[in-house]
């Protein structure tokens, strides 16, 4: 794609006589879908990115789906938000969004925090798609740090915002070496990290970004989701896409793929358990956030997934703090 | 080692050459190494010793020549013909490499137990308790106190780091160990202890060793045979005692004569 762009750029009016246009750029440009007219009132192409960029990202996504867990490099664009705020996830979402899609954006499980609200508003404005906070109604869910409590269904796409896609990064700083380790499936190093956890803390103390093995091959960083959510990735009927904007990587877990959390035989993978149910909706077996209530140290534990909590309360469930 | 001894040398080096531009790194080096044999490569700084070791380990690609190694199934394999995966697996299981600078051979931020256990986990060990007890056993063999198992090498002295490096390399039961100046930079008493330890382990485990050193005393203590290098070429080779007591080449005579009498 970039080649084509450069050759296109070279054909500036002043240089036209110097360059013999080769036949293939013409043929290629005819393949491109006609650029749709800017969305009325915004001045932007549908979903902000231009069609050429979207096609480049879709190619990376298709490759990522074909090789589950493999990090595909892509030409990440500058987005109108700082790195660390979901530039990778936003680009993936922009590339897959269609006019009939219904978008939900969650940040730490919540639909109403800054990151979620601004990204939702961004796509409502630049793509004009319907937005929702309900997991069940959404076709595309962009997420930071959580997988919704409600089981995802076939046809839904979960887009993760990823800060550091390389699970081996803090053990092996050289990119050339980590690529080789992935290529040769040499993942002993990942277990060194878990070994260190047990040696220091007596148990595997990694609680988020807990490494998983995808489809029996690639070891993948599931982004900083709590390890509580790792089991939800296994055999998930929804498509899971991961976008890292700063690191310029896209990876994917296709529907119904085996996702196994790494562990030791004598220290098996376990998720967190909460003693108390959600203070608002009395849900058990869900991931809870600690909320401080005053300076005297009073606190309560509530569902991190706000949509799940609201749904349960609407259905009449009441916790102690409600 | 009887099985290995019957089927010829463990390592065959032929015509190994490496040039850095038009300077010679090492030129036309050839030797055989039998199982359980210790070969010392001596020479002054810049004589091509370390280049030779890097070529054998294929950290560097040679300009000419071959390195062949007898695999456990008895076949003599050209290292250049092995796939990257096979070669790395070989290095991780059947070979060891003790570096001069322990920081290069160890993970300085990972505990001693993790350093020793890495190779085991690399070949598929997934039982924490067993990995840890094997690591503890090896720390004992290299005389590191059991209560230091969770300390990182950053907290270790130079001599301890070298011993930890040895444990980390020997845990998978390799047959060939390459050593690059393992005792330099240590004070004399620590050197003596380390040499004792290396000599004991080499004898107990029947290791074949290629040791690079500029210290003739180390060569005399550890090695059966030695190679003297100068300007990238082998100028003399033979049994260690023979070379040191009756050097044929003027350069070797100079080298032997220049040792300070203790």
Coordinates of C-alpha atoms in Angstrom, one line a residue:
Chain A
X1 CA 0.0 0.0 0.0
X2 CA 2.7 2.5 1.0
X3 CA 4.6 1.9 -2.3
X4 CA 1.5 2.8 -4.2
X5 CA 1.1 5.9 -2.2
X6 CA 4.6 7.0 -2.8
X7 CA 4.4 6.5 -6.5
X8 CA 1.1 8.4 -6.5
X9 CA 2.8 11.3 -4.6
X10 CA 5.7 11.3 -7.1
X11 CA 3.3 12.2 -9.9
X12 CA 3.2 15.9 -9.0
X13 CA 2.2 18.3 -11.7
X14 CA 5.7 19.7 -12.2
X15 CA 7.4 16.3 -12.4
X16 CA 4.8 14.7 -14.7
X17 CA 7.0 14.8 -17.8
X18 CA 10.0 13.2 -16.0
X19 CA 8.2 10.1 -14.9
X20 CA 6.9 7.4 -17.1
X21 CA 3.8 6.2 -15.3
X22 CA 3.9 2.4 -15.1
X23 CA 0.7 0.7 -16.0
X24 CA 0.2 -1.0 -12.7
X25 CA -0.5 1.9 -10.4
X26 CA -3.4 2.7 -12.6
X27 CA -4.7 -0.8 -12.5
X28 CA -4.3 -0.8 -8.7
X29 CA -6.1 2.5 -8.2
X30 CA -9.1 1.2 -10.1
X31 CA -9.3 -1.7 -7.6
X32 CA -9.7 0.7 -4.7
X33 CA -13.2 1.4 -3.7
X34 CA -14.2 4.9 -4.6
X35 CA -13.6 7.2 -1.6
X36 CA -17.0 7.9 -0.2
X37 CA -18.0 11.5 0.2
X38 CA -17.2 12.9 3.6
X39 CA -19.8 12.4 6.3
X40 CA -22.2 15.3 6.2
X41 CA -21.3 17.9 8.8
X42 CA -18.0 16.3 9.9
X43 CA -15.6 16.8 7.0
X44 CA -14.2 13.3 7.9
X45 CA -14.3 10.1 5.9
X46 CA -16.5 7.5 7.4
X47 CA -15.0 6.4 10.8
X48 CA -12.2 9.0 10.5
X49 CA -9.5 7.0 8.6
X50 CA -9.3 7.1 4.9
X51 CA -10.2 4.0 2.9
X52 CA -6.6 3.1 1.9
X53 CA -5.5 3.1 5.6
X54 CA -8.5 1.0 6.5
X55 CA -7.7 -1.5 3.8
X56 CA -4.1 -1.7 5.2
X57 CA -5.4 -2.4 8.7
X58 CA -7.9 -4.9 7.5
X59 CA -5.1 -6.8 5.7
X60 CA -3.2 -6.9 9.0
X61 CA -6.4 -8.1 10.8
X62 CA -6.9 -10.9 8.3
X63 CA -3.4 -12.0 8.7
X64 CA -3.7 -11.9 12.5
X65 CA -6.8 -14.0 12.3
X66 CA -5.1 -16.5 10.0
X67 CA -2.2 -16.9 12.5
X68 CA -3.9 -16.8 16.0
X69 CA -1.8 -15.0 18.6
X70 CA 0.9 -13.8 16.1
X71 CA 1.7 -10.1 16.3
X72 CA 1.3 -8.6 12.8
X73 CA 3.1 -5.3 12.2
X74 CA 1.0 -2.5 10.7
X75 CA 1.5 1.1 9.7
X76 CA -0.1 2.6 12.8
X77 CA -1.4 6.2 12.1
X78 CA -1.3 9.3 14.2
X79 CA -4.8 9.5 15.8
X80 CA -6.4 12.5 17.5
X81 CA -5.6 11.2 20.9
X82 CA -2.4 10.5 22.8
X83 CA -0.7 7.1 22.8
X84 CA -1.8 5.1 25.8
X85 CA -5.4 6.2 25.3
X86 CA -6.3 3.5 22.9
X87 CA -4.9 4.6 19.5
X88 CA -4.5 0.9 18.5
X89 CA -8.0 -0.1 19.5
X90 CA -9.5 2.9 17.8
X91 CA -7.7 2.1 14.5
X92 CA -8.9 -1.5 14.6
X93 CA -12.4 -0.3 15.4
X94 CA -12.4 2.3 12.6
X95 CA -11.2 -0.4 10.1
X96 CA -14.0 -2.9 10.9
X97 CA -16.9 -0.6 11.6
X98 CA -19.8 -0.6 9.2
X99 CA -22.8 1.7 9.0
X100 CA -25.2 -0.9 10.6
X101 CA -22.8 -1.7 13.5
X102 CA -23.7 -0.9 17.1
X103 CA -20.7 0.2 19.2
X104 CA -20.0 -0.1 22.8
X105 CA -16.8 1.2 24.5
X106 CA -15.7 0.2 27.9
X107 CA -12.8 1.4 30.1
X108 CA -12.0 -0.7 33.1
X109 CA -15.4 -2.3 32.7
X110 CA -17.2 1.0 32.9
X111 CA -19.1 2.7 30.1
X112 CA -19.0 6.1 31.7
X113 CA -15.3 6.9 32.3
X114 CA -13.4 9.5 30.2
X115 CA -11.8 7.1 27.8
X116 CA -15.0 5.3 27.0
X117 CA -17.2 8.4 26.7
X118 CA -14.7 10.2 24.4
X119 CA -14.1 7.2 22.1
X120 CA -17.8 6.5 21.8
X121 CA -18.4 10.2 21.0
X122 CA -15.6 10.1 18.5
X123 CA -17.2 7.3 16.5
X124 CA -20.8 8.6 16.9
X125 CA -19.5 11.8 15.3
X126 CA -17.2 10.5 12.6
X127 CA -19.1 7.4 11.6
X128 CA -22.6 8.2 12.8
X129 CA -23.0 4.6 14.0
X130 CA -25.4 3.7 16.8
X131 CA -23.8 3.5 20.2
X132 CA -24.9 1.6 23.2
X133 CA -23.8 0.6 26.7
X134 CA -25.5 -2.7 26.6
X135 CA -23.3 -5.7 25.9
X136 CA -26.1 -7.8 24.4
X137 CA -27.0 -5.1 21.8
X138 CA -23.4 -4.3 20.7
X139 CA -21.8 -5.8 17.6
X140 CA -18.4 -4.1 18.1
X141 CA -17.1 -3.7 21.7
X142 CA -13.9 -1.7 22.2
X143 CA -12.4 -2.4 25.6
X144 CA -9.7 -1.4 27.9
X145 CA -8.9 -3.8 30.7
X146 CA -12.0 -5.9 30.9
X147 CA -14.1 -8.5 29.1
X148 CA -17.8 -8.1 29.8
X149 CA -19.4 -10.4 32.4
X150 CA -22.2 -11.3 30.0
X151 CA -20.9 -14.1 27.7
X152 CA -20.2 -12.8 24.2
X153 CA -22.1 -14.2 21.3
X154 CA -21.3 -15.2 17.8
X155 CA -21.1 -12.2 15.5
X156 CA -19.8 -9.9 18.1
X157 CA -16.2 -8.5 17.9
X158 CA -14.2 -7.5 20.9
X159 CA -11.5 -5.0 20.2
X160 CA -8.8 -4.6 22.9
X161 CA -6.6 -1.6 23.4
X162 CA -3.0 -2.9 24.0
X163 CA -0.2 -0.9 25.5
X164 CA 2.6 -3.5 25.2
X165 CA 1.9 -6.4 22.9
X166 CA 5.1 -8.4 23.5
X167 CA 4.7 -10.8 26.5
X168 CA 8.4 -11.4 26.6
X169 CA 9.4 -7.7 26.6
X170 CA 10.5 -7.3 30.2
X171 CA 12.5 -10.5 30.1
X172 CA 14.1 -9.9 26.7
X173 CA 14.5 -6.3 25.6
X174 CA 15.7 -7.0 22.1
X175 CA 13.0 -7.1 19.5
X176 CA 15.1 -9.2 17.1
X177 CA 15.5 -11.8 19.8
X178 CA 11.8 -11.9 20.9
X179 CA 10.8 -12.4 17.3
X180 CA 13.1 -15.3 17.1
X181 CA 11.8 -16.8 20.3
X182 CA 8.3 -16.6 18.9
X183 CA 9.3 -18.0 15.6
X184 CA 11.0 -21.0 17.2
X185 CA 8.3 -21.3 19.9
X186 CA 10.9 -21.0 22.6
X187 CA 8.8 -20.0 25.6
X188 CA 10.9 -21.2 28.5
X189 CA 11.6 -17.6 29.4
X190 CA 7.9 -17.0 30.1
X191 CA 8.0 -19.6 32.7
X192 CA 11.1 -18.1 34.2
X193 CA 8.9 -15.1 35.0
X194 CA 6.2 -17.3 36.6
X195 CA 9.0 -19.1 38.5
X196 CA 10.2 -15.8 39.9
X197 CA 6.7 -15.0 41.0
X198 CA 6.4 -18.2 43.0
X199 CA 10.0 -17.9 44.4
X200 CA 9.3 -14.4 45.6
X201 CA 5.6 -14.5 46.7
X202 CA 4.8 -18.2 47.1
X203 CA 2.3 -18.1 44.4
X204 CA 2.0 -16.8 40.8
X205 CA 1.5 -13.1 41.7
X206 CA 0.9 -11.9 38.1
X207 CA -2.7 -10.7 38.2
X208 CA -3.0 -8.8 34.9
X209 CA -1.5 -9.2 31.4
X210 CA -1.2 -12.9 32.4
X211 CA 0.4 -14.7 29.5
X212 CA -1.7 -17.2 27.4
X213 CA -0.9 -19.7 24.8
X214 CA -3.2 -19.4 21.8
X215 CA -4.2 -22.4 19.7
X216 CA -1.3 -24.4 21.1
X217 CA 1.3 -22.2 19.4
X218 CA 1.9 -18.5 20.1
X219 CA 2.2 -17.1 23.5
X220 CA 0.3 -13.8 23.7
X221 CA -0.2 -10.9 26.1
X222 CA -4.0 -10.6 26.6
X223 CA -3.5 -6.8 27.2
X224 CA -3.8 -5.6 30.8
X225 CA -7.0 -7.4 31.5
X226 CA -7.2 -9.0 35.0
X227 CA -6.3 -12.7 34.8
X228 CA -9.9 -13.1 36.1
X229 CA -11.0 -12.6 32.5
X230 CA -8.5 -15.1 30.9
X231 CA -10.9 -18.1 31.0
X232 CA -13.4 -16.0 29.1
X233 CA -11.0 -15.8 26.1
X234 CA -10.9 -19.6 25.8
X235 CA -13.4 -21.0 23.2
X236 CA -15.0 -17.6 23.0
X237 CA -17.7 -17.4 20.2
X238 CA -16.8 -13.8 19.5
X239 CA -13.9 -12.6 17.4
X240 CA -11.2 -11.0 19.6
X241 CA -8.9 -8.3 18.0
X242 CA -6.0 -6.6 19.7
X243 CA -4.5 -3.3 18.5
X244 CA -1.3 -1.7 19.8
X245 CA -1.0 1.8 18.3
X246 CA 2.4 2.9 19.6
X247 CA 4.0 -0.5 19.1
X248 CA 2.3 -0.9 15.7
X249 CA 1.1 -4.4 16.2
X250 CA -2.2 -6.2 15.6
X251 CA -3.1 -9.7 16.8
X252 CA -6.2 -11.8 17.1
X253 CA -8.0 -14.7 18.6
X254 CA -10.5 -16.1 16.2
X255 CA -13.8 -17.5 17.5
X256 CA -13.7 -20.8 19.3
X257 CA -10.0 -20.9 19.7
X258 CA -8.2 -22.6 22.6
X259 CA -6.6 -20.1 24.9
X260 CA -4.7 -21.6 27.8
X261 CA -3.1 -19.6 30.6
X262 CA 0.5 -20.6 31.3
X263 CA 1.2 -22.3 34.7
X264 CA 3.1 -25.0 36.5
X265 CA 1.8 -28.5 37.2
X266 CA 2.1 -27.9 40.9
X267 CA 1.0 -24.3 40.8
X268 CA -2.0 -24.4 38.4
X269 CA -3.6 -21.2 37.0
X270 CA -6.3 -19.8 39.3
X271 CA -8.4 -16.7 39.1
X272 CA -9.1 -14.2 41.9
X273 CA -12.1 -14.8 44.2
X274 CA -14.0 -12.2 46.0
X275 CA -15.4 -13.1 49.5
X276 CA -18.3 -10.6 49.3
X277 CA -20.9 -10.2 46.5
X278 CA -21.3 -6.9 44.6
X279 CA -22.7 -4.3 47.1
X280 CA -25.2 -2.9 44.6
X281 CA -26.5 -6.0 42.7
X282 CA -25.4 -8.9 44.9
X283 CA -23.7 -10.6 42.0
X284 CA -21.2 -13.3 42.8
X285 CA -18.4 -14.7 40.7
X286 CA -17.9 -11.4 38.9
X287 CA -14.9 -9.0 39.0
X288 CA -15.3 -6.3 41.6
X289 CA -13.9 -2.8 42.0
X290 CA -13.1 -1.3 45.4
X291 CA -14.8 2.1 45.8
X292 CA -13.7 4.4 48.7
X293 CA -16.7 6.1 50.3
X294 CA -15.1 8.6 52.7
X295 CA -11.9 9.6 54.4
X296 CA -12.7 7.4 57.3
X297 CA -11.8 4.3 55.3
X298 CA -15.3 3.1 54.5
X299 CA -15.4 1.3 51.2
X300 CA -17.6 -0.9 49.1
X301 CA -17.0 -3.5 46.4
X302 CA -19.1 -3.2 43.3
X303 CA -19.2 -4.8 39.9
X304 CA -16.5 -3.5 37.6
X305 CA -18.8 -4.2 34.6
X306 CA -21.3 -1.3 35.0
X307 CA -23.7 -2.6 32.3
X308 CA -23.9 -6.0 34.0
X309 CA -24.6 -4.4 37.3
X310 CA -27.3 -2.1 36.0
X311 CA -29.0 -5.0 34.2
X312 CA -29.1 -7.0 37.4
X313 CA -30.5 -4.1 39.4
X314 CA -33.1 -3.5 36.7
X315 CA -34.1 -7.2 37.1
X316 CA -34.6 -6.6 40.8
X317 CA -31.4 -7.8 42.4
X318 CA -30.3 -5.7 45.4
X319 CA -27.1 -5.8 47.3
X320 CA -26.4 -4.6 50.8
X321 CA -25.1 -1.2 49.8
X322 CA -28.0 -0.4 47.3
Chain B
X1 CA 31.8 -42.0 28.1
X2 CA 32.9 -45.3 26.7
X3 CA 30.1 -45.3 24.1
X4 CA 31.2 -41.8 22.9
X5 CA 34.9 -42.7 22.8
X6 CA 34.3 -45.6 20.5
X7 CA 32.9 -43.6 17.7
X8 CA 35.5 -40.9 17.2
X9 CA 35.8 -37.2 18.1
X10 CA 33.0 -35.1 19.6
X11 CA 34.0 -32.0 17.8
X12 CA 35.8 -31.6 14.4
X13 CA 37.0 -28.2 13.4
X14 CA 38.5 -27.8 9.9
X15 CA 39.9 -24.8 8.1
X16 CA 38.0 -22.3 10.2
X17 CA 38.6 -18.8 9.0
X18 CA 37.2 -15.4 9.8
X19 CA 38.4 -12.1 8.4
X20 CA 37.4 -8.6 9.7
X21 CA 37.9 -6.7 6.5
X22 CA 41.4 -7.5 5.5
X23 CA 42.5 -8.1 9.0
X24 CA 42.6 -11.7 10.1
X25 CA 40.4 -12.8 13.0
X26 CA 41.5 -16.4 12.8
X27 CA 42.8 -18.4 9.8
X28 CA 42.7 -22.0 8.9
X29 CA 42.2 -23.4 12.4
X30 CA 41.7 -27.2 12.6
X31 CA 41.5 -29.6 15.6
X32 CA 39.6 -32.6 16.9
X33 CA 38.2 -32.9 20.4
X34 CA 37.4 -36.2 21.9
X35 CA 34.7 -36.8 24.4
X36 CA 35.9 -36.0 27.9
X37 CA 38.9 -34.1 26.7
X38 CA 39.9 -30.6 27.8
X39 CA 41.6 -28.4 25.2
X40 CA 43.1 -25.1 26.1
X41 CA 43.5 -22.3 23.5
X42 CA 46.3 -19.9 24.7
X43 CA 47.8 -16.9 23.2
X44 CA 48.2 -13.2 23.8
X45 CA 45.4 -10.6 23.5
X46 CA 44.3 -10.2 19.9
X47 CA 45.6 -13.6 18.8
X48 CA 42.1 -14.8 17.8
X49 CA 41.2 -17.0 20.7
X50 CA 37.8 -15.5 21.4
X51 CA 37.0 -15.2 17.7
X52 CA 37.7 -18.9 17.4
X53 CA 35.4 -19.7 20.3
X54 CA 32.6 -17.5 18.9
X55 CA 33.0 -19.3 15.5
X56 CA 32.6 -22.7 17.2
X57 CA 29.5 -21.5 19.0
X58 CA 28.3 -19.9 15.8
X59 CA 27.9 -16.6 17.5
X60 CA 29.9 -15.5 14.4
X61 CA 29.5 -16.9 10.9
X62 CA 32.9 -18.2 9.5
X63 CA 34.2 -17.0 6.1
X64 CA 35.4 -20.5 5.5
X65 CA 35.7 -23.9 7.2
X66 CA 33.4 -26.2 9.1
X67 CA 32.5 -27.1 12.6
X68 CA 31.1 -30.6 13.0
X69 CA 29.6 -32.0 16.2
X70 CA 28.7 -35.6 17.1
X71 CA 25.0 -35.6 18.1
X72 CA 23.7 -38.0 20.7
X73 CA 22.6 -40.4 18.0
X74 CA 26.2 -40.8 16.9
X75 CA 26.1 -38.8 13.6
X76 CA 28.6 -36.1 13.0
X77 CA 26.6 -33.1 12.0
X78 CA 27.8 -29.9 10.3
X79 CA 26.6 -27.1 12.6
X80 CA 26.0 -24.8 9.6
X81 CA 23.7 -27.4 8.1
X82 CA 21.5 -27.6 11.2
X83 CA 18.3 -25.5 11.3
X84 CA 18.2 -22.5 13.6
X85 CA 15.8 -24.3 15.9
X86 CA 18.0 -27.5 16.0
X87 CA 21.1 -25.5 16.7
X88 CA 19.6 -23.4 19.5
X89 CA 18.2 -26.6 21.0
X90 CA 21.6 -28.1 20.9
X91 CA 23.2 -25.1 22.5
X92 CA 20.6 -25.2 25.3
X93 CA 20.9 -28.8 26.1
X94 CA 24.1 -30.4 24.9
X95 CA 26.4 -27.4 25.0
X96 CA 27.4 -24.9 27.6
X97 CA 29.1 -21.5 27.3
X98 CA 30.8 -19.9 30.3
X99 CA 31.4 -16.3 29.5
X100 CA 34.2 -14.2 30.8
X101 CA 31.7 -11.5 31.9
X102 CA 29.1 -13.2 34.0
X103 CA 26.6 -10.5 33.2
X104 CA 26.6 -11.7 29.7
X105 CA 25.9 -15.3 30.6
X106 CA 23.4 -14.7 33.4
X107 CA 20.1 -13.0 33.7
X108 CA 21.1 -10.4 36.3
X109 CA 17.6 -9.5 37.4
X110 CA 16.4 -13.1 37.8
X111 CA 17.1 -15.1 41.0
X112 CA 19.8 -17.7 41.2
X113 CA 17.2 -20.5 41.1
X114 CA 15.5 -19.0 38.1
X115 CA 18.9 -18.7 36.3
X116 CA 19.6 -22.4 36.9
X117 CA 16.0 -23.4 36.1
X118 CA 15.8 -21.5 32.8
X119 CA 17.4 -24.2 30.7
X120 CA 15.1 -26.8 32.3
X121 CA 12.0 -24.7 31.6
X122 CA 13.4 -24.2 28.1
X123 CA 13.3 -27.9 27.4
X124 CA 9.8 -28.3 28.8
X125 CA 10.0 -28.7 32.6
X126 CA 6.7 -27.5 34.0
X127 CA 6.8 -28.6 37.7
X128 CA 7.9 -25.8 40.0
X129 CA 8.9 -28.1 42.9
X130 CA 11.1 -30.3 40.8
X131 CA 12.8 -27.4 38.9
X132 CA 13.5 -25.7 42.3
X133 CA 15.0 -28.8 43.9
X134 CA 17.2 -29.5 40.8
X135 CA 18.3 -25.8 41.0
X136 CA 19.1 -26.2 44.7
X137 CA 21.0 -29.3 44.1
X138 CA 23.2 -27.6 41.4
X139 CA 23.8 -24.6 43.6
X140 CA 25.1 -27.0 46.2
X141 CA 27.4 -28.6 43.6
X142 CA 29.0 -25.2 42.8
X143 CA 29.2 -24.4 46.5
X144 CA 26.6 -21.6 46.7
X145 CA 24.7 -21.6 50.0
X146 CA 21.1 -22.9 49.7
X147 CA 19.7 -19.8 51.3
X148 CA 21.0 -17.7 48.3
X149 CA 18.7 -19.4 45.9
X150 CA 16.2 -16.5 45.7
X151 CA 18.9 -13.8 45.5
X152 CA 19.7 -12.3 42.0
X153 CA 23.3 -12.5 40.7
X154 CA 23.5 -8.7 41.2
X155 CA 23.9 -9.5 44.9
X156 CA 26.7 -12.0 44.2
X157 CA 30.4 -11.6 44.3
X158 CA 32.4 -12.2 41.1
X159 CA 33.4 -15.7 42.0
X160 CA 29.9 -16.7 42.9
X161 CA 28.6 -15.3 39.7
X162 CA 31.0 -17.5 37.7
X163 CA 30.0 -20.5 39.8
X164 CA 26.4 -19.7 39.2
X165 CA 27.1 -19.5 35.5
X166 CA 28.6 -23.0 35.6
X167 CA 25.6 -24.4 37.4
X168 CA 23.2 -22.7 34.9
X169 CA 25.1 -24.3 32.0
X170 CA 25.6 -27.8 33.5
X171 CA 22.0 -28.3 34.7
X172 CA 20.9 -30.0 31.4
X173 CA 23.9 -32.4 31.4
X174 CA 25.8 -31.0 28.4
X175 CA 28.7 -33.0 26.8
X176 CA 30.6 -30.0 25.5
X177 CA 31.4 -26.7 27.4
X178 CA 33.1 -23.7 25.9
X179 CA 34.8 -21.4 28.4
X180 CA 36.0 -17.9 27.6
X181 CA 38.5 -16.8 30.3
X182 CA 36.4 -18.1 33.1
X183 CA 38.8 -17.1 35.8
X184 CA 40.1 -13.7 34.7
X185 CA 39.1 -10.7 36.7
X186 CA 39.0 -12.8 39.9
X187 CA 41.5 -12.6 42.7
X188 CA 44.0 -15.4 43.0
X189 CA 42.4 -17.3 45.9
X190 CA 39.0 -17.2 44.3
X191 CA 40.6 -18.3 41.0
X192 CA 42.2 -21.3 42.7
X193 CA 38.8 -22.3 44.2
X194 CA 37.1 -21.9 40.9
X195 CA 39.7 -23.9 39.0
X196 CA 39.4 -26.7 41.6
X197 CA 35.7 -26.7 41.1
X198 CA 35.9 -26.8 37.3
X199 CA 38.5 -29.6 37.4
X200 CA 36.3 -31.7 39.8
X201 CA 33.1 -31.2 37.7
X202 CA 34.9 -31.9 34.4
X203 CA 36.2 -35.1 35.8
X204 CA 33.0 -36.2 37.5
X205 CA 30.8 -35.5 34.5
X206 CA 33.3 -36.5 31.8
X207 CA 32.8 -33.1 30.0
X208 CA 34.6 -32.1 26.9
X209 CA 35.9 -28.6 27.3
X210 CA 37.4 -25.9 25.0
X211 CA 38.8 -23.3 27.3
X212 CA 40.2 -20.0 26.1
X213 CA 42.8 -18.5 28.4
X214 CA 45.8 -16.3 28.4
X215 CA 46.9 -17.7 31.7
X216 CA 49.3 -20.7 31.2
X217 CA 48.8 -21.8 34.7
X218 CA 45.1 -22.3 34.1
X219 CA 45.9 -24.3 30.9
X220 CA 48.4 -26.4 32.8
X221 CA 45.9 -27.2 35.6
X222 CA 42.9 -28.0 33.5
X223 CA 43.8 -29.1 30.0
X224 CA 45.0 -32.3 28.4
X225 CA 46.0 -30.7 25.2
X226 CA 46.6 -27.2 24.1
X227 CA 46.8 -24.9 21.1
X228 CA 49.0 -21.8 20.9
X229 CA 47.6 -19.1 18.7
X230 CA 49.3 -16.0 17.3
X231 CA 48.0 -13.5 14.8
X232 CA 44.9 -15.7 14.2
X233 CA 46.9 -18.8 13.3
X234 CA 47.7 -21.9 15.3
X235 CA 51.5 -22.0 15.7
X236 CA 51.9 -24.9 18.0
X237 CA 49.7 -27.7 19.4
X238 CA 50.2 -30.8 21.4
X239 CA 49.9 -32.3 24.9
X240 CA 49.8 -29.6 27.5
X241 CA 52.9 -30.8 29.4
X242 CA 54.8 -31.3 26.2
X243 CA 54.0 -27.8 24.9
X244 CA 54.7 -26.1 28.2
X245 CA 57.8 -28.0 29.2
X246 CA 59.4 -28.3 25.8
X247 CA 58.0 -25.6 23.5
X248 CA 59.2 -25.9 19.9
X249 CA 58.2 -22.5 18.5
X250 CA 60.2 -19.4 19.6
X251 CA 57.0 -17.5 20.3
X252 CA 55.8 -20.3 22.6
X253 CA 59.2 -20.4 24.3
X254 CA 58.8 -16.6 24.9
X255 CA 55.3 -17.1 26.2
X256 CA 56.4 -19.8 28.7
X257 CA 59.4 -17.9 29.7
X258 CA 57.4 -14.7 30.4
X259 CA 55.3 -16.3 33.2
X260 CA 56.2 -14.7 36.5
X261 CA 57.5 -17.3 38.9
X262 CA 55.3 -17.3 42.0

